[in-house]
């Protein structure tokens, strides 16, 4: 039996994000709801363009024009009590971003300023959020580089980003994001731009940090292997919606949504026997004109008449599992 944690860190309720383009309104996120609990690694997984990165950015309202959060509530459980991110001022949000909710993005080169040393950039985050003065922040920067297992941290702290390898730069980005000991760390495809051996090292580092620092981690990935290795619970996204949610071990052993089954057939299943890999027939829908009813119906081998016109409700299967599919509606 799976034991569920109970203390919420963040709760997303009925989130809708639209992008207003010349071609039309892209309904990138349509009614996404989930909670993340203290100490867990929660994964959002799905194909490119399914809305997982947009969802993660929306958690601190980091959606840039022409995008807009058109509906939804995002409750963040601060030590001082819950706040609705949607109602905070920009100034209040800046206090939370980087300090209580920190991000690691996929491109470490873009995340670092080429003009400043890595020590300065780690220290600056602490000074900006008033968690240390400059002297203390520089001293802590070396310890932070040690904690992200940077070789020769006393020397590296004085390096500029271009003097480091891609893997080292990502360690610095992780160090910057950890410098204020955030309540929630969001890692958006943190290994995508790194080569395979470095990818494994960075994932291993995140796992160790999570254990040592007792962090809560939201991991965004398209890779089911990473989900199996890293996550406690997973939400599978398709075309701007969550279609299945549950403990990773249960979802991998017994996927319920036809899309999740397809995803797992398309990769070697790390928790099951390796079978012939199959891709999911068809293509992801255009989110300016999403299909009516179930957005997966044009690709679904189990499609029924109702699926073409009515959106399936999210069905609670118990044991923390949910699925949005007419096959489970009684
Ligand atoms: Fe397939 Fe219908 Fe379920 Fe959608 S609701 S996944 S079309 S069976």
CSV table of C-alpha atoms and ligand atoms in Angstrom, one decimal:
chain,number,residue,atom,x,y,z
A,1,UNK,CA,0.0,0.0,0.0
A,2,UNK,CA,1.3,3.4,-0.9
A,3,UNK,CA,1.7,5.9,2.0
A,4,UNK,CA,0.8,9.4,1.1
A,5,UNK,CA,2.4,12.5,2.6
A,6,UNK,CA,-0.1,15.0,3.9
A,7,UNK,CA,1.5,18.5,4.2
A,8,UNK,CA,0.8,20.5,1.1
A,9,UNK,CA,3.5,22.8,-0.4
A,10,UNK,CA,1.4,24.1,-3.3
A,11,UNK,CA,-2.0,23.5,-4.7
A,12,UNK,CA,-3.1,24.3,-8.3
A,13,UNK,CA,-6.8,24.5,-8.9
A,14,UNK,CA,-8.4,24.7,-12.4
A,15,UNK,CA,-5.5,26.5,-14.1
A,16,UNK,CA,-6.1,27.9,-17.6
A,17,UNK,CA,-3.3,29.6,-19.6
A,18,UNK,CA,-3.9,31.1,-23.1
A,19,UNK,CA,-1.5,32.6,-25.6
A,20,UNK,CA,-2.9,35.3,-27.8
A,21,UNK,CA,-1.2,34.9,-31.2
A,22,UNK,CA,-1.9,36.3,-34.7
A,23,UNK,CA,-3.0,32.8,-35.7
A,24,UNK,CA,-5.5,32.5,-32.9
A,25,UNK,CA,-5.8,31.8,-29.1
A,26,UNK,CA,-3.6,28.8,-28.1
A,27,UNK,CA,-5.3,27.1,-25.2
A,28,UNK,CA,-2.0,25.9,-23.7
A,29,UNK,CA,-3.4,24.8,-20.3
A,30,UNK,CA,-7.0,23.9,-19.8
A,31,UNK,CA,-8.2,23.1,-16.3
A,32,UNK,CA,-5.1,21.7,-14.7
A,33,UNK,CA,-5.3,20.8,-11.0
A,34,UNK,CA,-2.8,19.1,-8.7
A,35,UNK,CA,-1.1,19.3,-5.3
A,36,UNK,CA,2.5,18.8,-4.3
A,37,UNK,CA,3.3,17.5,-0.8
A,38,UNK,CA,6.3,18.3,1.4
A,39,UNK,CA,9.3,16.1,0.7
A,40,UNK,CA,8.1,14.5,-2.5
A,41,UNK,CA,9.3,14.6,-6.0
A,42,UNK,CA,6.3,15.3,-8.2
A,43,UNK,CA,6.7,14.9,-12.0
A,44,UNK,CA,4.9,16.5,-14.8
A,45,UNK,CA,5.5,14.3,-17.9
A,46,UNK,CA,4.3,14.4,-21.5
A,47,UNK,CA,5.4,15.1,-25.1
A,48,UNK,CA,6.8,18.5,-26.2
A,49,UNK,CA,4.1,21.1,-26.3
A,50,UNK,CA,1.7,19.4,-23.8
A,51,UNK,CA,1.9,22.3,-21.4
A,52,UNK,CA,4.2,21.0,-18.7
A,53,UNK,CA,6.7,23.8,-18.8
A,54,UNK,CA,4.0,26.5,-19.1
A,55,UNK,CA,2.3,24.9,-16.0
A,56,UNK,CA,5.6,25.1,-14.0
A,57,UNK,CA,6.2,28.7,-15.0
A,58,UNK,CA,2.6,29.7,-14.1
A,59,UNK,CA,3.3,28.6,-10.5
A,60,UNK,CA,5.0,31.9,-9.9
A,61,UNK,CA,3.2,33.8,-12.7
A,62,UNK,CA,6.3,33.7,-15.0
A,63,UNK,CA,4.1,33.7,-18.1
A,64,UNK,CA,5.2,36.3,-20.6
A,65,UNK,CA,3.2,38.1,-23.2
A,66,UNK,CA,1.4,37.0,-25.4
A,67,UNK,CA,0.6,34.4,-22.7
A,68,UNK,CA,-1.9,35.0,-19.9
A,69,UNK,CA,-3.3,33.0,-16.9
A,70,UNK,CA,-7.0,33.4,-17.6
A,71,UNK,CA,-8.3,31.3,-14.7
A,72,UNK,CA,-7.3,29.3,-11.7
A,73,UNK,CA,-5.9,29.5,-8.2
A,74,UNK,CA,-2.4,28.7,-7.1
A,75,UNK,CA,-2.2,28.3,-3.3
A,76,UNK,CA,1.3,28.3,-1.9
A,77,UNK,CA,1.7,27.2,1.7
A,78,UNK,CA,4.3,29.6,3.2
A,79,UNK,CA,5.6,29.1,6.7
A,80,UNK,CA,3.5,32.1,7.7
A,81,UNK,CA,0.3,30.6,6.1
A,82,UNK,CA,-1.2,29.9,2.7
A,83,UNK,CA,-1.3,32.6,0.0
A,84,UNK,CA,-2.9,32.7,-3.4
A,85,UNK,CA,-0.1,33.5,-5.9
A,86,UNK,CA,-2.8,34.9,-8.3
A,87,UNK,CA,-3.6,37.7,-5.9
A,88,UNK,CA,0.0,38.8,-4.9
A,89,UNK,CA,1.6,42.0,-6.1
A,90,UNK,CA,4.8,41.8,-8.3
A,91,UNK,CA,6.8,42.9,-5.3
A,92,UNK,CA,5.4,40.1,-3.1
A,93,UNK,CA,6.0,37.6,-5.9
A,94,UNK,CA,9.6,38.7,-6.2
A,95,UNK,CA,10.0,37.8,-2.5
A,96,UNK,CA,8.8,34.3,-3.2
A,97,UNK,CA,10.6,33.7,-6.6
A,98,UNK,CA,14.1,32.5,-6.0
A,99,UNK,CA,13.7,32.4,-2.3
A,100,UNK,CA,10.8,30.1,-1.5
A,101,UNK,CA,10.2,28.7,-5.0
A,102,UNK,CA,13.3,28.4,-7.1
A,103,UNK,CA,13.8,27.2,-10.7
A,104,UNK,CA,16.4,25.2,-12.6
A,105,UNK,CA,15.9,25.6,-16.3
A,106,UNK,CA,17.2,23.4,-19.1
A,107,UNK,CA,19.8,25.7,-20.5
A,108,UNK,CA,22.5,26.5,-17.8
A,109,UNK,CA,24.3,28.9,-20.2
A,110,UNK,CA,21.2,31.2,-20.6
A,111,UNK,CA,20.6,31.1,-16.8
A,112,UNK,CA,24.0,32.5,-15.9
A,113,UNK,CA,25.3,36.0,-16.6
A,114,UNK,CA,28.6,35.7,-18.6
A,115,UNK,CA,29.9,39.0,-17.1
A,116,UNK,CA,30.0,37.8,-13.4
A,117,UNK,CA,31.9,35.0,-11.6
A,118,UNK,CA,29.9,32.1,-10.4
A,119,UNK,CA,30.7,33.0,-6.8
A,120,UNK,CA,29.2,36.5,-7.4
A,121,UNK,CA,26.1,35.0,-8.9
A,122,UNK,CA,25.4,32.6,-6.1
A,123,UNK,CA,26.1,35.3,-3.5
A,124,UNK,CA,23.9,37.8,-5.3
A,125,UNK,CA,20.8,35.6,-4.9
A,126,UNK,CA,21.3,35.5,-1.1
A,127,UNK,CA,22.0,39.2,-0.9
A,128,UNK,CA,19.0,40.1,-3.1
A,129,UNK,CA,16.7,38.1,-0.7
A,130,UNK,CA,18.5,39.4,2.4
A,131,UNK,CA,19.4,36.0,3.6
A,132,UNK,CA,23.1,37.0,3.9
A,133,UNK,CA,25.3,40.0,3.6
A,134,UNK,CA,28.0,40.0,0.8
A,135,UNK,CA,30.8,38.8,3.0
A,136,UNK,CA,28.8,35.9,4.4
A,137,UNK,CA,27.3,35.2,1.0
A,138,UNK,CA,30.7,34.7,-0.6
A,139,UNK,CA,31.8,32.4,2.1
A,140,UNK,CA,28.6,30.4,1.7
A,141,UNK,CA,29.0,30.3,-2.1
A,142,UNK,CA,32.0,28.0,-1.6
A,143,UNK,CA,30.0,25.7,0.6
A,144,UNK,CA,27.2,25.7,-1.9
A,145,UNK,CA,29.6,24.7,-4.7
A,146,UNK,CA,30.8,21.9,-2.4
A,147,UNK,CA,27.2,20.7,-1.8
A,148,UNK,CA,26.6,20.5,-5.6
A,149,UNK,CA,29.8,18.4,-5.8
A,150,UNK,CA,31.8,20.9,-7.8
A,151,UNK,CA,35.4,19.8,-8.1
A,152,UNK,CA,37.9,22.4,-6.6
A,153,UNK,CA,35.2,24.8,-5.4
A,154,UNK,CA,37.7,27.4,-3.9
A,155,UNK,CA,39.1,27.9,-7.5
A,156,UNK,CA,35.8,27.5,-9.4
A,157,UNK,CA,34.0,30.2,-7.3
A,158,UNK,CA,36.3,32.7,-9.1
A,159,UNK,CA,35.6,31.4,-12.6
A,160,UNK,CA,33.3,32.9,-15.2
A,161,UNK,CA,30.6,30.7,-16.7
A,162,UNK,CA,32.5,30.3,-20.0
A,163,UNK,CA,35.4,28.7,-18.1
A,164,UNK,CA,33.2,25.8,-17.0
A,165,UNK,CA,31.9,22.8,-18.8
A,166,UNK,CA,28.1,22.3,-19.4
A,167,UNK,CA,27.8,19.9,-16.5
A,168,UNK,CA,29.7,22.3,-14.2
A,169,UNK,CA,27.5,25.2,-15.3
A,170,UNK,CA,24.3,23.2,-14.5
A,171,UNK,CA,25.8,22.5,-11.0
A,172,UNK,CA,26.3,26.2,-10.5
A,173,UNK,CA,22.6,26.8,-11.6
A,174,UNK,CA,21.5,24.2,-9.1
A,175,UNK,CA,23.7,25.9,-6.5
A,176,UNK,CA,22.1,29.3,-7.2
A,177,UNK,CA,18.6,27.9,-6.9
A,178,UNK,CA,19.5,26.2,-3.6
A,179,UNK,CA,21.3,29.2,-2.1
A,180,UNK,CA,18.2,30.4,-0.2
A,181,UNK,CA,17.0,26.9,0.7
A,182,UNK,CA,13.7,27.1,-1.2
A,183,UNK,CA,10.6,25.3,0.0
A,184,UNK,CA,9.9,24.2,-3.6
A,185,UNK,CA,12.5,23.5,-6.3
A,186,UNK,CA,11.2,23.3,-9.8
A,187,UNK,CA,13.5,21.6,-12.3
A,188,UNK,CA,12.4,22.0,-15.9
A,189,UNK,CA,14.1,19.3,-18.1
A,190,UNK,CA,17.4,20.0,-16.1
A,191,UNK,CA,19.4,17.5,-18.2
A,192,UNK,CA,18.1,18.0,-21.7
A,193,UNK,CA,21.1,19.9,-23.0
A,194,UNK,CA,23.8,17.7,-21.4
A,195,UNK,CA,25.4,14.6,-22.7
A,196,UNK,CA,24.3,11.2,-21.3
A,197,UNK,CA,27.0,10.7,-18.7
A,198,UNK,CA,26.6,14.2,-17.3
A,199,UNK,CA,22.8,13.8,-17.3
A,200,UNK,CA,23.1,10.8,-15.0
A,201,UNK,CA,25.5,12.8,-12.7
A,202,UNK,CA,23.1,15.7,-12.5
A,203,UNK,CA,20.1,13.5,-11.7
A,204,UNK,CA,22.1,11.7,-9.1
A,205,UNK,CA,23.1,15.1,-7.6
A,206,UNK,CA,19.4,16.2,-7.5
A,207,UNK,CA,18.5,12.9,-5.8
A,208,UNK,CA,21.2,13.4,-3.1
A,209,UNK,CA,20.4,17.0,-2.5
A,210,UNK,CA,16.7,16.2,-2.2
A,211,UNK,CA,17.5,13.5,0.4
A,212,UNK,CA,20.1,15.7,2.4
A,213,UNK,CA,18.1,18.9,2.2
A,214,UNK,CA,14.7,17.3,2.5
A,215,UNK,CA,13.6,19.4,-0.5
A,216,UNK,CA,10.3,19.2,-2.3
A,217,UNK,CA,10.9,18.9,-6.0
A,218,UNK,CA,8.7,19.4,-9.1
A,219,UNK,CA,10.4,17.8,-12.0
A,220,UNK,CA,9.4,18.5,-15.6
A,221,UNK,CA,10.4,15.9,-18.1
A,222,UNK,CA,9.4,14.1,-21.3
A,223,UNK,CA,11.5,11.0,-20.3
A,224,UNK,CA,9.6,8.2,-18.6
A,225,UNK,CA,12.9,6.7,-17.5
A,226,UNK,CA,13.7,9.8,-15.5
A,227,UNK,CA,10.2,9.7,-14.0
A,228,UNK,CA,10.7,6.0,-12.9
A,229,UNK,CA,14.1,6.8,-11.4
A,230,UNK,CA,13.3,10.1,-9.6
A,231,UNK,CA,9.7,10.6,-8.8
A,232,UNK,CA,7.2,9.8,-6.0
A,233,UNK,CA,4.1,10.8,-7.9
A,234,UNK,CA,3.5,11.6,-11.5
A,235,UNK,CA,0.9,13.6,-13.5
A,236,UNK,CA,0.8,12.7,-17.2
A,237,UNK,CA,-0.2,15.7,-19.4
A,238,UNK,CA,-1.7,15.6,-22.9
A,239,UNK,CA,-2.6,18.7,-25.0
A,240,UNK,CA,-2.9,21.0,-22.0
A,241,UNK,CA,-4.6,18.7,-19.6
A,242,UNK,CA,-3.7,16.2,-16.9
A,243,UNK,CA,-5.0,12.8,-18.1
A,244,UNK,CA,-3.6,10.6,-15.3
A,245,UNK,CA,-2.2,11.2,-11.9
A,246,UNK,CA,-0.9,8.8,-9.2
A,247,UNK,CA,2.0,7.2,-7.4
A,248,UNK,CA,4.8,6.4,-10.0
A,249,UNK,CA,5.1,2.8,-9.1
A,250,UNK,CA,1.3,2.2,-9.5
A,251,UNK,CA,1.1,4.2,-12.8
A,252,UNK,CA,4.0,2.2,-14.3
A,253,UNK,CA,2.8,-1.2,-13.1
A,254,UNK,CA,-0.8,-0.6,-14.2
A,255,UNK,CA,-1.3,2.5,-16.5
A,256,UNK,CA,-5.0,3.3,-16.9
A,257,UNK,CA,-5.2,6.1,-19.5
A,258,UNK,CA,-4.7,5.0,-23.1
A,259,UNK,CA,-2.2,7.8,-23.6
A,260,UNK,CA,-0.1,6.7,-20.6
A,261,UNK,CA,-0.2,3.2,-21.9
A,262,UNK,CA,1.0,4.5,-25.3
A,263,UNK,CA,3.8,6.6,-23.6
A,264,UNK,CA,5.0,3.5,-21.7
A,265,UNK,CA,5.0,1.4,-24.8
A,266,UNK,CA,7.1,4.0,-26.5
A,267,UNK,CA,10.0,3.6,-24.0
A,268,UNK,CA,11.8,0.6,-22.4
A,269,UNK,CA,9.7,0.3,-19.2
A,270,UNK,CA,12.2,0.4,-16.4
A,271,UNK,CA,9.8,-1.3,-14.0
A,272,UNK,CA,8.6,-3.9,-16.4
A,273,UNK,CA,9.8,-6.3,-19.1
A,274,UNK,CA,11.2,-4.8,-22.2
A,275,UNK,CA,8.9,-5.4,-25.1
A,276,UNK,CA,8.9,-4.1,-28.7
A,277,UNK,CA,8.8,-0.3,-28.6
A,278,UNK,CA,5.8,1.3,-30.3
A,279,UNK,CA,5.1,4.9,-31.1
A,280,UNK,CA,1.7,6.5,-30.5
A,281,UNK,CA,0.0,6.8,-34.0
A,282,UNK,CA,-1.2,10.3,-35.0
A,283,UNK,CA,0.1,13.7,-33.9
A,284,UNK,CA,-0.6,16.1,-31.0
A,285,UNK,CA,-3.5,18.4,-31.7
A,286,UNK,CA,-3.4,22.1,-32.6
A,287,UNK,CA,-4.3,23.9,-29.4
A,288,UNK,CA,-5.9,26.8,-31.3
A,289,UNK,CA,-8.5,24.3,-32.4
A,290,UNK,CA,-8.3,21.4,-29.9
A,291,UNK,CA,-10.5,18.4,-30.7
A,292,UNK,CA,-13.9,18.5,-29.0
A,293,UNK,CA,-14.6,15.9,-26.2
A,294,UNK,CA,-11.5,14.0,-25.2
A,295,UNK,CA,-8.5,15.7,-26.7
A,296,UNK,CA,-6.9,12.3,-27.2
A,297,UNK,CA,-9.8,10.8,-29.1
A,298,UNK,CA,-8.4,11.1,-32.7
A,299,UNK,CA,-5.4,8.9,-31.5
A,300,UNK,CA,-7.1,6.6,-29.1
A,301,UNK,CA,-7.6,2.9,-29.9
A,302,UNK,CA,-10.5,2.7,-27.3
A,303,UNK,CA,-12.4,5.7,-28.6
A,304,UNK,CA,-16.2,5.5,-28.1
A,305,UNK,CA,-19.0,7.8,-29.4
A,306,UNK,CA,-19.1,9.8,-26.2
A,307,UNK,CA,-15.4,10.6,-26.4
A,308,UNK,CA,-15.9,12.7,-29.6
A,309,UNK,CA,-18.3,15.2,-28.1
A,310,UNK,CA,-18.0,15.2,-24.2
A,311,UNK,CA,-14.9,16.0,-22.2
A,312,UNK,CA,-14.2,13.1,-19.8
A,313,UNK,CA,-14.3,14.0,-16.1
A,314,UNK,CA,-11.4,13.3,-13.8
A,315,UNK,CA,-12.3,10.0,-12.1
A,316,UNK,CA,-11.0,9.2,-8.6
A,317,UNK,CA,-9.8,5.6,-8.6
A,318,UNK,CA,-8.7,5.7,-4.9
A,319,UNK,CA,-5.2,5.1,-3.5
A,320,UNK,CA,-4.2,8.5,-4.9
A,321,UNK,CA,-5.0,7.6,-8.5
A,322,UNK,CA,-7.0,9.7,-10.9
A,323,UNK,CA,-7.7,9.3,-14.6
A,324,UNK,CA,-9.6,11.5,-17.1
A,325,UNK,CA,-11.2,8.9,-19.4
A,326,UNK,CA,-14.7,7.7,-20.2
A,327,UNK,CA,-13.6,4.1,-19.9
A,328,UNK,CA,-13.7,4.6,-16.0
A,329,UNK,CA,-16.9,6.5,-15.7
A,330,UNK,CA,-19.5,4.2,-14.0
B,1,LIG,FE1,-9.8,7.2,-25.3
B,1,LIG,FE2,-12.3,8.0,-24.8
B,1,LIG,FE3,-10.6,7.5,-22.8
B,1,LIG,FE4,-10.3,9.6,-24.4
B,1,LIG,S1,-12.0,9.3,-23.1
B,1,LIG,S2,-8.7,8.3,-23.7
B,1,LIG,S3,-10.9,8.8,-26.4
B,1,LIG,S4,-11.4,6.0,-24.3
